[in-house]
Amino acid sequence: DVKSYRKVQEDDDADGARVGGNEKFTNRPDNTAFTQQRLPAWQPILSAGIVIPGFVLIGLAFIGVGVALFVTSRSIQVLERDYTGDESGTPCASCANSNVQNCICTLNITVETLFKGPVFFYYGLSNYFQNYRRYGTSKDDNQLYGVLNPSDNCAPYAYNSNNQPIVPCGSIANSMFNDTFKLYQTVNGTRQEVSLDGKGIAWWTDYNIKYRNPTNNPLKDAFNGSNSGLFYRNFLINPIYWSKPAYELDTSDPSNNGFVNQDFLVWMRRAALPDFRKLYRRISQDKYPDGLPAGNYSLEITYNYRVYRFSGKKKVVFSNVSWMGGKNEFLGIAYLVVGSMCVFMSIVMLIVYAKFKFPDEE
Amino acid sequence: MKLLGATAVEDKLQDGVPQTIEQLAKADIKIWVLTGDKQETAENIGYSCNMLREEMKDIFIVSANTAEGVKEELQRKMCPEAAEEPSVIKSRAGLFWLKKTKTVQDEKVDGDYGLIINGHSLAVALEKNLRLELLRTACMCQTVICCRVTPLQKAQVVQLVKKYKQAVTLAIGDGANDVSMIKAAHIGVGISGQEGMQAVLSSDFSFAQFRYLQRLLLVHGRWSYIRMCKFLGYFFYKNFTFTLVQFWYSFFCGFSAQTVYDEWFITCYNLVYTALPVLGLSLFDQDVNDRWSLQHPQLYCPGQKNQYFNKKAFASCVMHSCYSSLILFFIPWAAMRDTVRDDGKDIANYQSFALLTQTCLLIVVFTQLCLDTYYWSAVNHFFVWGSIAAYFAITFTMYSNGMFYIFTSTFPFVGTARNSLNQPNVWLTIFLSSLLCILPVVAFRFILIQLRPTINDKVRKHLRQTLKPSGLLSPAPRRLLRRRSTRSGYAFSHSQGYGELITSQNFLMKRPLKRASLFPQTDSPIFQNQPQHYRTITEESEESPSP
């Protein structure tokens, strides 16, 4: 026993410097819960009572959601037709190879059963990298908001060879999709046009907030260089690839003209992946309130957009939607797979726990 | 002779020194004593600290003055059958394996030994030709006591251990003569008090009593190691995951270095969103509270063996990141590939995809942090939930109309949050990817705890079971079972003969006991310059009946 060696109790308090004599506790640290790391805390551990039932619950919930998603996805109708025309014999092969402007080709579509409305009509592109970085930065948000001089981001699509400013500048605007489509239903041998509705196909925030026309009325005046700023010495001209200027995108509807044209907005919202589809029109519900009835249809395509050089592909897609959006079987299948794996893992863990618990408790 | 009087000098040990030494020994920490006192004093201190015990197999004393004598004493004592030269392993260590190291291997011993070496012999033993032998012999002993050492020799001993052993050294002392030792060791600890402040001024840590060393090592040192390892592992994980997702996207964007995340997210990720939670983890985390850390010194061993963050742990962190990044890119990719919003409009655009992947990433990274945090104080709760809320607040602010009006080209993502995050399939994708990243980790950890529980797991489980009935119960304090030492601590400044007489306690015991003969030499060996032997005299316990 070390009683004989025990230090006298009073020396315990001499933590601090003894210089002052009375400063006994100068160096003593604070004795609060925070400084002494005694904060009250929740200390969870991975116990079997939480993990195994948790896995079972998650597994069952996932299986339920997966079934719902899968069933919903199955009920969505999609109709796709490729019209690139890259091989002879495919539709629009004649237009793909010729250099004729506004070449028209026709696609025959047969709808087997009623295509429940509202039916959305998309155009799709493949091997088209709208997510390429230099492509993506090549636009000017300020210009599209009304201040018309192009920024340097748009180079080399900011000024043309005559040093005239391009409006709207940039590569994204320049490459705007310009095929047009007309849908006809063949009823009793005659072609009836199916009216397509192009209102509200872009995001509401794009139309109302992000893009704004210059305030000139008519819009054409904004582009003749008379707008403020010594900068606009020349006419502002349309992008090189465009056949008509921005103020003529939709002459019939001023609210769809210029920078707030719906097709332009849809195109400017660039896609994340190389295969994408963009909304073109809606089958208007005036004449077809229930959707597209079964029958024969012909789609008249004005083939302007050349994709041959980069091996791109073009297609049209008819689709209806549900609460989960368009047809996507992956999500349903993934939920089912993960749910069943969770249930399986919970059984494995239960076996491991039961087997190894008992020796542990001894 | 007429006895005029008696003088005595009492050099007291501080409170709690034997208990501290015992606990540290249980934590696999070897303790050596380097003192300037003379041999008998040092030996008595050793016995009273419980470093030298009576049940030790043998205690060797090295006090020769010549090289040959010291060599003979060191070599022939412990393992007579051991190799002539100590085995030295040459290896490379350090960054890129540039540093060449020589390590003296540990050798097996059969029993506990103690070594006492005095300053004279130490001076000889620290020469180039003998020092490895000294180190080998010393490391075979449970306890090493060096007496009559000069301050320089203290530093030299520490340097010897540092250089030839893959071990971390800590030197603790309280006087000015300990300064060189404190500076030489990896960690220097100074005790402030009666000997002045010299040791304190040159040390890394200082406190007032030796027994605080226990808390420094077993509580704070251990926590610090665990926190650091958790922090490093988590930090590498979150940054690798973040970067690898960009790598997978590059296959789909024409290798054009297009970031899959919004640029503002990349700026704020390490700076704002994940800064405070990981700070909370590395400042406040405790796996076992301090009382239990002191009661279970074995918890200290993983730190000594560097188990929590080594090359293997780093590799597994990288693997985990790869897996997470694959989930975090390809699940959104597959879910968004050819689909639209529930009103037919676009959802597979770049901005929505960026928002989706960044939200998935952040939620996965936060959930991983929640799994790693073992100690949820109020600060941790505030940091974690606050950071998630800050992410959504900042995102909605940056994508709002107001910011777009003010800084048009800086915040082009206007409207993205509103148009994407109200879609059920976006949230379903987020849940799927988060759970697919987290559930394997949970399952793996759970199964590992069942199959191969570490000492940490067992103590935490025990702690939880003890805490359940009522508030904060401290574990039942374990009594230090020490046999009552029948050795009395006396040291005499002159000849040995009387010392043996007194220390044998022969005349103090009531019953005569069988023992070996005590006085083989009648004349004093001091003048013969022979090593002084202190044979341990094993006493029978008092309860046994006399034969």
Coordinates of N, CA and C in Angstrom, one line a residue, chain B residues 292-401:
Chain B
W292 N -15.3 5.2 -18.9 CA -15.1 3.8 -19.4 C -13.8 3.7 -20.2
S293 N -13.3 4.8 -20.8 CA -12.0 4.7 -21.4 C -10.9 4.5 -20.4
L294 N -11.1 5.1 -19.2 CA -10.1 4.9 -18.2 C -10.2 3.4 -17.6
Q295 N -11.4 2.9 -17.6 CA -11.6 1.6 -17.0 C -11.1 0.5 -17.9
H296 N -11.1 0.8 -19.2 CA -10.7 -0.2 -20.2 C -9.5 0.2 -21.0
P297 N -8.3 0.1 -20.4 CA -7.1 0.6 -21.1 C -6.9 -0.2 -22.4
Q298 N -7.5 -1.4 -22.6 CA -7.2 -2.1 -23.8 C -7.8 -1.4 -25.0
L299 N -8.7 -0.5 -24.8 CA -9.2 0.3 -25.9 C -8.1 1.1 -26.6
Y300 N -7.0 1.3 -25.9 CA -5.9 2.1 -26.5 C -5.1 1.3 -27.5
C301 N -5.2 0.0 -27.6 CA -4.4 -0.7 -28.5 C -4.6 -0.5 -30.0
P302 N -5.8 -0.3 -30.4 CA -6.0 0.0 -31.9 C -5.2 1.2 -32.3
G303 N -5.0 2.2 -31.5 CA -4.3 3.3 -31.9 C -2.8 3.0 -32.0
Q304 N -2.3 2.1 -31.1 CA -0.9 1.8 -31.2 C -0.6 1.0 -32.4
K305 N -1.6 0.2 -32.8 CA -1.3 -0.6 -34.0 C -1.8 0.1 -35.3
N306 N -2.2 1.3 -35.2 CA -2.6 2.1 -36.3 C -3.6 1.4 -37.2
Q307 N -4.7 1.0 -36.5 CA -5.7 0.1 -37.2 C -6.8 0.9 -37.9
Y308 N -7.0 2.2 -37.5 CA -8.1 2.8 -38.0 C -7.9 3.6 -39.3
F309 N -6.7 4.0 -39.6 CA -6.4 4.6 -40.8 C -5.1 4.3 -41.3
N310 N -5.0 3.2 -42.1 CA -3.7 2.8 -42.7 C -4.0 2.6 -44.2
K311 N -3.0 2.0 -44.9 CA -3.2 1.8 -46.3 C -4.4 1.0 -46.6
K312 N -4.7 0.0 -45.8 CA -5.9 -0.8 -46.1 C -7.2 0.0 -45.9
A313 N -7.2 0.8 -44.9 CA -8.4 1.6 -44.7 C -8.6 2.6 -45.8
F314 N -7.5 3.1 -46.2 CA -7.6 4.1 -47.3 C -8.1 3.4 -48.6
A315 N -7.6 2.2 -48.9 CA -8.0 1.5 -50.1 C -9.5 1.2 -50.0
S316 N -10.0 0.8 -48.8 CA -11.4 0.5 -48.7 C -12.2 1.7 -48.8
C317 N -11.7 2.9 -48.4 CA -12.4 4.1 -48.6 C -12.5 4.5 -50.0
V318 N -11.5 4.3 -50.8 CA -11.5 4.5 -52.2 C -12.5 3.6 -52.9
M319 N -12.5 2.3 -52.5 CA -13.5 1.4 -53.1 C -14.9 1.8 -52.8
H320 N -15.1 2.2 -51.6 CA -16.4 2.7 -51.2 C -16.9 3.9 -52.0
S321 N -15.9 4.8 -52.2 CA -16.2 6.0 -53.1 C -16.5 5.6 -54.5
C322 N -15.8 4.6 -55.0 CA -16.1 4.2 -56.4 C -17.5 3.7 -56.5
Y323 N -17.9 2.8 -55.6 CA -19.2 2.3 -55.6 C -20.2 3.3 -55.5
S324 N -20.1 4.2 -54.5 CA -21.0 5.3 -54.3 C -21.1 6.2 -55.5
S325 N -20.0 6.5 -56.2 CA -20.1 7.4 -57.3 C -20.8 6.7 -58.5
L326 N -20.6 5.4 -58.6 CA -21.3 4.7 -59.7 C -22.8 4.8 -59.4
I327 N -23.3 4.5 -58.2 CA -24.7 4.6 -57.9 C -25.2 6.1 -58.1
L328 N -24.4 7.0 -57.7 CA -24.8 8.4 -57.7 C -24.9 9.0 -59.1
F329 N -24.2 8.4 -60.1 CA -24.3 8.8 -61.4 C -25.3 8.0 -62.2
F330 N -25.2 6.7 -62.1 CA -26.0 5.9 -63.1 C -27.4 5.7 -62.7
I331 N -27.7 5.8 -61.4 CA -29.2 5.8 -61.1 C -29.9 7.0 -61.6
P332 N -29.4 8.2 -61.4 CA -30.1 9.4 -62.0 C -30.0 9.3 -63.6
W333 N -28.9 8.8 -64.1 CA -28.8 8.7 -65.6 C -29.9 7.8 -66.1
A334 N -30.1 6.6 -65.5 CA -31.1 5.7 -66.0 C -32.5 6.2 -65.7
A335 N -32.7 6.9 -64.6 CA -34.0 7.4 -64.3 C -34.5 8.5 -65.2
M336 N -33.5 9.3 -65.6 CA -33.8 10.5 -66.3 C -33.7 10.4 -67.8
R337 N -33.3 9.2 -68.3 CA -32.7 9.1 -69.6 C -33.7 9.5 -70.7
D338 N -34.9 9.1 -70.6 CA -35.8 9.3 -71.7 C -37.2 9.8 -71.2
T339 N -37.2 10.4 -70.1 CA -38.5 10.7 -69.5 C -38.7 12.2 -69.4
V340 N -39.9 12.5 -69.0 CA -40.3 13.9 -69.0 C -41.1 14.2 -67.6
R341 N -41.5 15.5 -67.5 CA -42.2 15.8 -66.3 C -43.6 15.3 -66.4
D342 N -44.3 15.4 -65.3 CA -45.7 14.8 -65.3 C -46.7 15.7 -66.1
D343 N -46.2 16.9 -66.6 CA -47.0 17.6 -67.5 C -46.4 17.6 -68.9
G344 N -45.5 16.7 -69.1 CA -45.0 16.5 -70.5 C -43.8 17.4 -70.8
K345 N -43.5 18.3 -69.9 CA -42.4 19.2 -70.3 C -41.0 18.6 -69.9
D346 N -40.0 19.3 -70.2 CA -38.6 18.7 -70.1 C -38.2 18.5 -68.7
I347 N -37.6 17.4 -68.5 CA -36.9 17.2 -67.2 C -35.5 16.6 -67.3
A348 N -35.2 16.2 -68.5 CA -33.9 15.6 -68.7 C -32.9 16.6 -69.2
N349 N -33.1 17.9 -68.9 CA -32.2 18.9 -69.3 C -31.0 19.0 -68.4
Y350 N -30.0 19.7 -68.8 CA -28.7 19.7 -68.0 C -28.9 20.3 -66.6
Q351 N -29.7 21.3 -66.5 CA -29.8 22.0 -65.2 C -30.6 21.1 -64.2
S352 N -31.7 20.4 -64.7 CA -32.4 19.6 -63.8 C -31.5 18.4 -63.4
F353 N -30.8 17.9 -64.4 CA -29.9 16.7 -64.1 C -28.9 17.1 -63.1
A354 N -28.3 18.3 -63.2 CA -27.3 18.7 -62.3 C -27.9 18.8 -60.9
L355 N -29.1 19.4 -60.8 CA -29.7 19.6 -59.5 C -30.0 18.2 -58.9
L356 N -30.4 17.3 -59.7 CA -30.8 15.9 -59.2 C -29.5 15.3 -58.7
T357 N -28.4 15.3 -59.4 CA -27.2 14.6 -59.0 C -26.6 15.2 -57.8
Q358 N -26.7 16.6 -57.7 CA -26.1 17.2 -56.6 C -26.9 16.9 -55.3
T359 N -28.2 16.9 -55.4 CA -29.0 16.6 -54.3 C -28.8 15.2 -53.8
C360 N -28.7 14.3 -54.7 CA -28.4 12.9 -54.4 C -27.1 12.8 -53.6
L361 N -26.1 13.4 -54.2 CA -24.7 13.3 -53.6 C -24.8 13.9 -52.2
L362 N -25.4 15.0 -52.0 CA -25.3 15.6 -50.7 C -26.1 14.8 -49.7
I363 N -27.2 14.2 -50.1 CA -27.9 13.4 -49.1 C -27.2 12.2 -48.8
V364 N -26.5 11.6 -49.7 CA -25.7 10.4 -49.4 C -24.6 10.7 -48.5
V365 N -23.9 11.8 -48.8 CA -22.8 12.2 -48.0 C -23.2 12.5 -46.6
F366 N -24.3 13.2 -46.4 CA -24.8 13.5 -45.1 C -25.2 12.2 -44.3
T367 N -25.8 11.3 -45.0 CA -26.2 10.1 -44.3 C -25.0 9.3 -43.9
Q368 N -24.0 9.3 -44.7 CA -22.8 8.6 -44.3 C -22.2 9.2 -43.1
L369 N -22.2 10.6 -43.0 CA -21.8 11.2 -41.8 C -22.6 10.8 -40.6
C370 N -23.9 10.7 -40.8 CA -24.7 10.3 -39.7 C -24.4 8.9 -39.2
L371 N -24.0 8.1 -40.1 CA -23.6 6.7 -39.7 C -22.3 6.7 -39.0
D372 N -21.4 7.7 -39.4 CA -20.1 7.7 -38.7 C -20.1 8.3 -37.4
T373 N -21.1 9.2 -37.1 CA -21.1 9.9 -35.9 C -21.7 9.0 -34.8
Y374 N -20.9 8.8 -33.8 CA -21.3 8.0 -32.7 C -21.9 8.8 -31.5
Y375 N -21.6 10.1 -31.5 CA -21.9 10.9 -30.3 C -22.7 12.1 -30.8
W376 N -24.0 12.1 -30.7 CA -24.8 13.2 -31.2 C -25.1 14.2 -30.1
S377 N -24.2 15.1 -30.0 CA -24.5 16.2 -29.1 C -25.4 17.3 -29.8
A378 N -25.8 18.2 -29.0 CA -26.7 19.3 -29.6 C -25.9 20.0 -30.8
V379 N -24.6 20.2 -30.6 CA -23.9 20.9 -31.6 C -23.9 20.1 -32.9
N380 N -23.7 18.8 -32.8 CA -23.7 17.9 -34.0 C -25.1 18.0 -34.7
H381 N -26.1 17.9 -33.9 CA -27.5 18.0 -34.5 C -27.6 19.3 -35.3
F382 N -27.2 20.4 -34.6 CA -27.3 21.7 -35.3 C -26.5 21.8 -36.5
F383 N -25.3 21.3 -36.5 CA -24.5 21.4 -37.7 C -25.1 20.5 -38.9
V384 N -25.5 19.3 -38.6 CA -25.9 18.5 -39.7 C -27.3 19.0 -40.2
W385 N -28.3 19.1 -39.4 CA -29.6 19.5 -39.9 C -29.5 20.9 -40.5
G386 N -28.7 21.8 -39.8 CA -28.5 23.1 -40.3 C -27.9 23.2 -41.7
S387 N -26.9 22.3 -41.9 CA -26.3 22.3 -43.2 C -27.2 21.8 -44.3
I388 N -28.0 20.8 -44.0 CA -29.0 20.3 -45.0 C -30.0 21.4 -45.4
A389 N -30.5 22.1 -44.3 CA -31.4 23.2 -44.5 C -30.7 24.3 -45.3
A390 N -29.5 24.6 -45.0 CA -28.7 25.6 -45.7 C -28.6 25.3 -47.1
Y391 N -28.4 24.0 -47.4 CA -28.3 23.6 -48.8 C -29.5 24.0 -49.6
F392 N -30.7 23.5 -49.0 CA -31.9 23.8 -49.7 C -32.2 25.3 -49.8
A393 N -31.9 26.0 -48.7 CA -32.2 27.4 -48.7 C -31.3 28.1 -49.7
I394 N -30.0 27.8 -49.7 CA -29.1 28.5 -50.7 C -29.5 28.1 -52.1
T395 N -29.8 26.9 -52.3 CA -30.2 26.5 -53.7 C -31.4 27.2 -54.2
F396 N -32.4 27.2 -53.3 CA -33.7 27.9 -53.8 C -33.4 29.4 -53.9
T397 N -32.5 30.0 -53.1 CA -32.2 31.4 -53.3 C -31.5 31.6 -54.6
M398 N -30.5 30.8 -54.9 CA -29.7 31.0 -56.1 C -30.5 30.8 -57.3
Y399 N -31.5 29.9 -57.2 CA -32.3 29.7 -58.4 C -33.6 30.5 -58.4
S400 N -33.6 31.5 -57.6 CA -34.9 32.3 -57.5 C -34.9 33.5 -58.6
N401 N -36.0 34.1 -58.7 CA -36.1 35.2 -59.7 C -35.3 36.4 -59.3

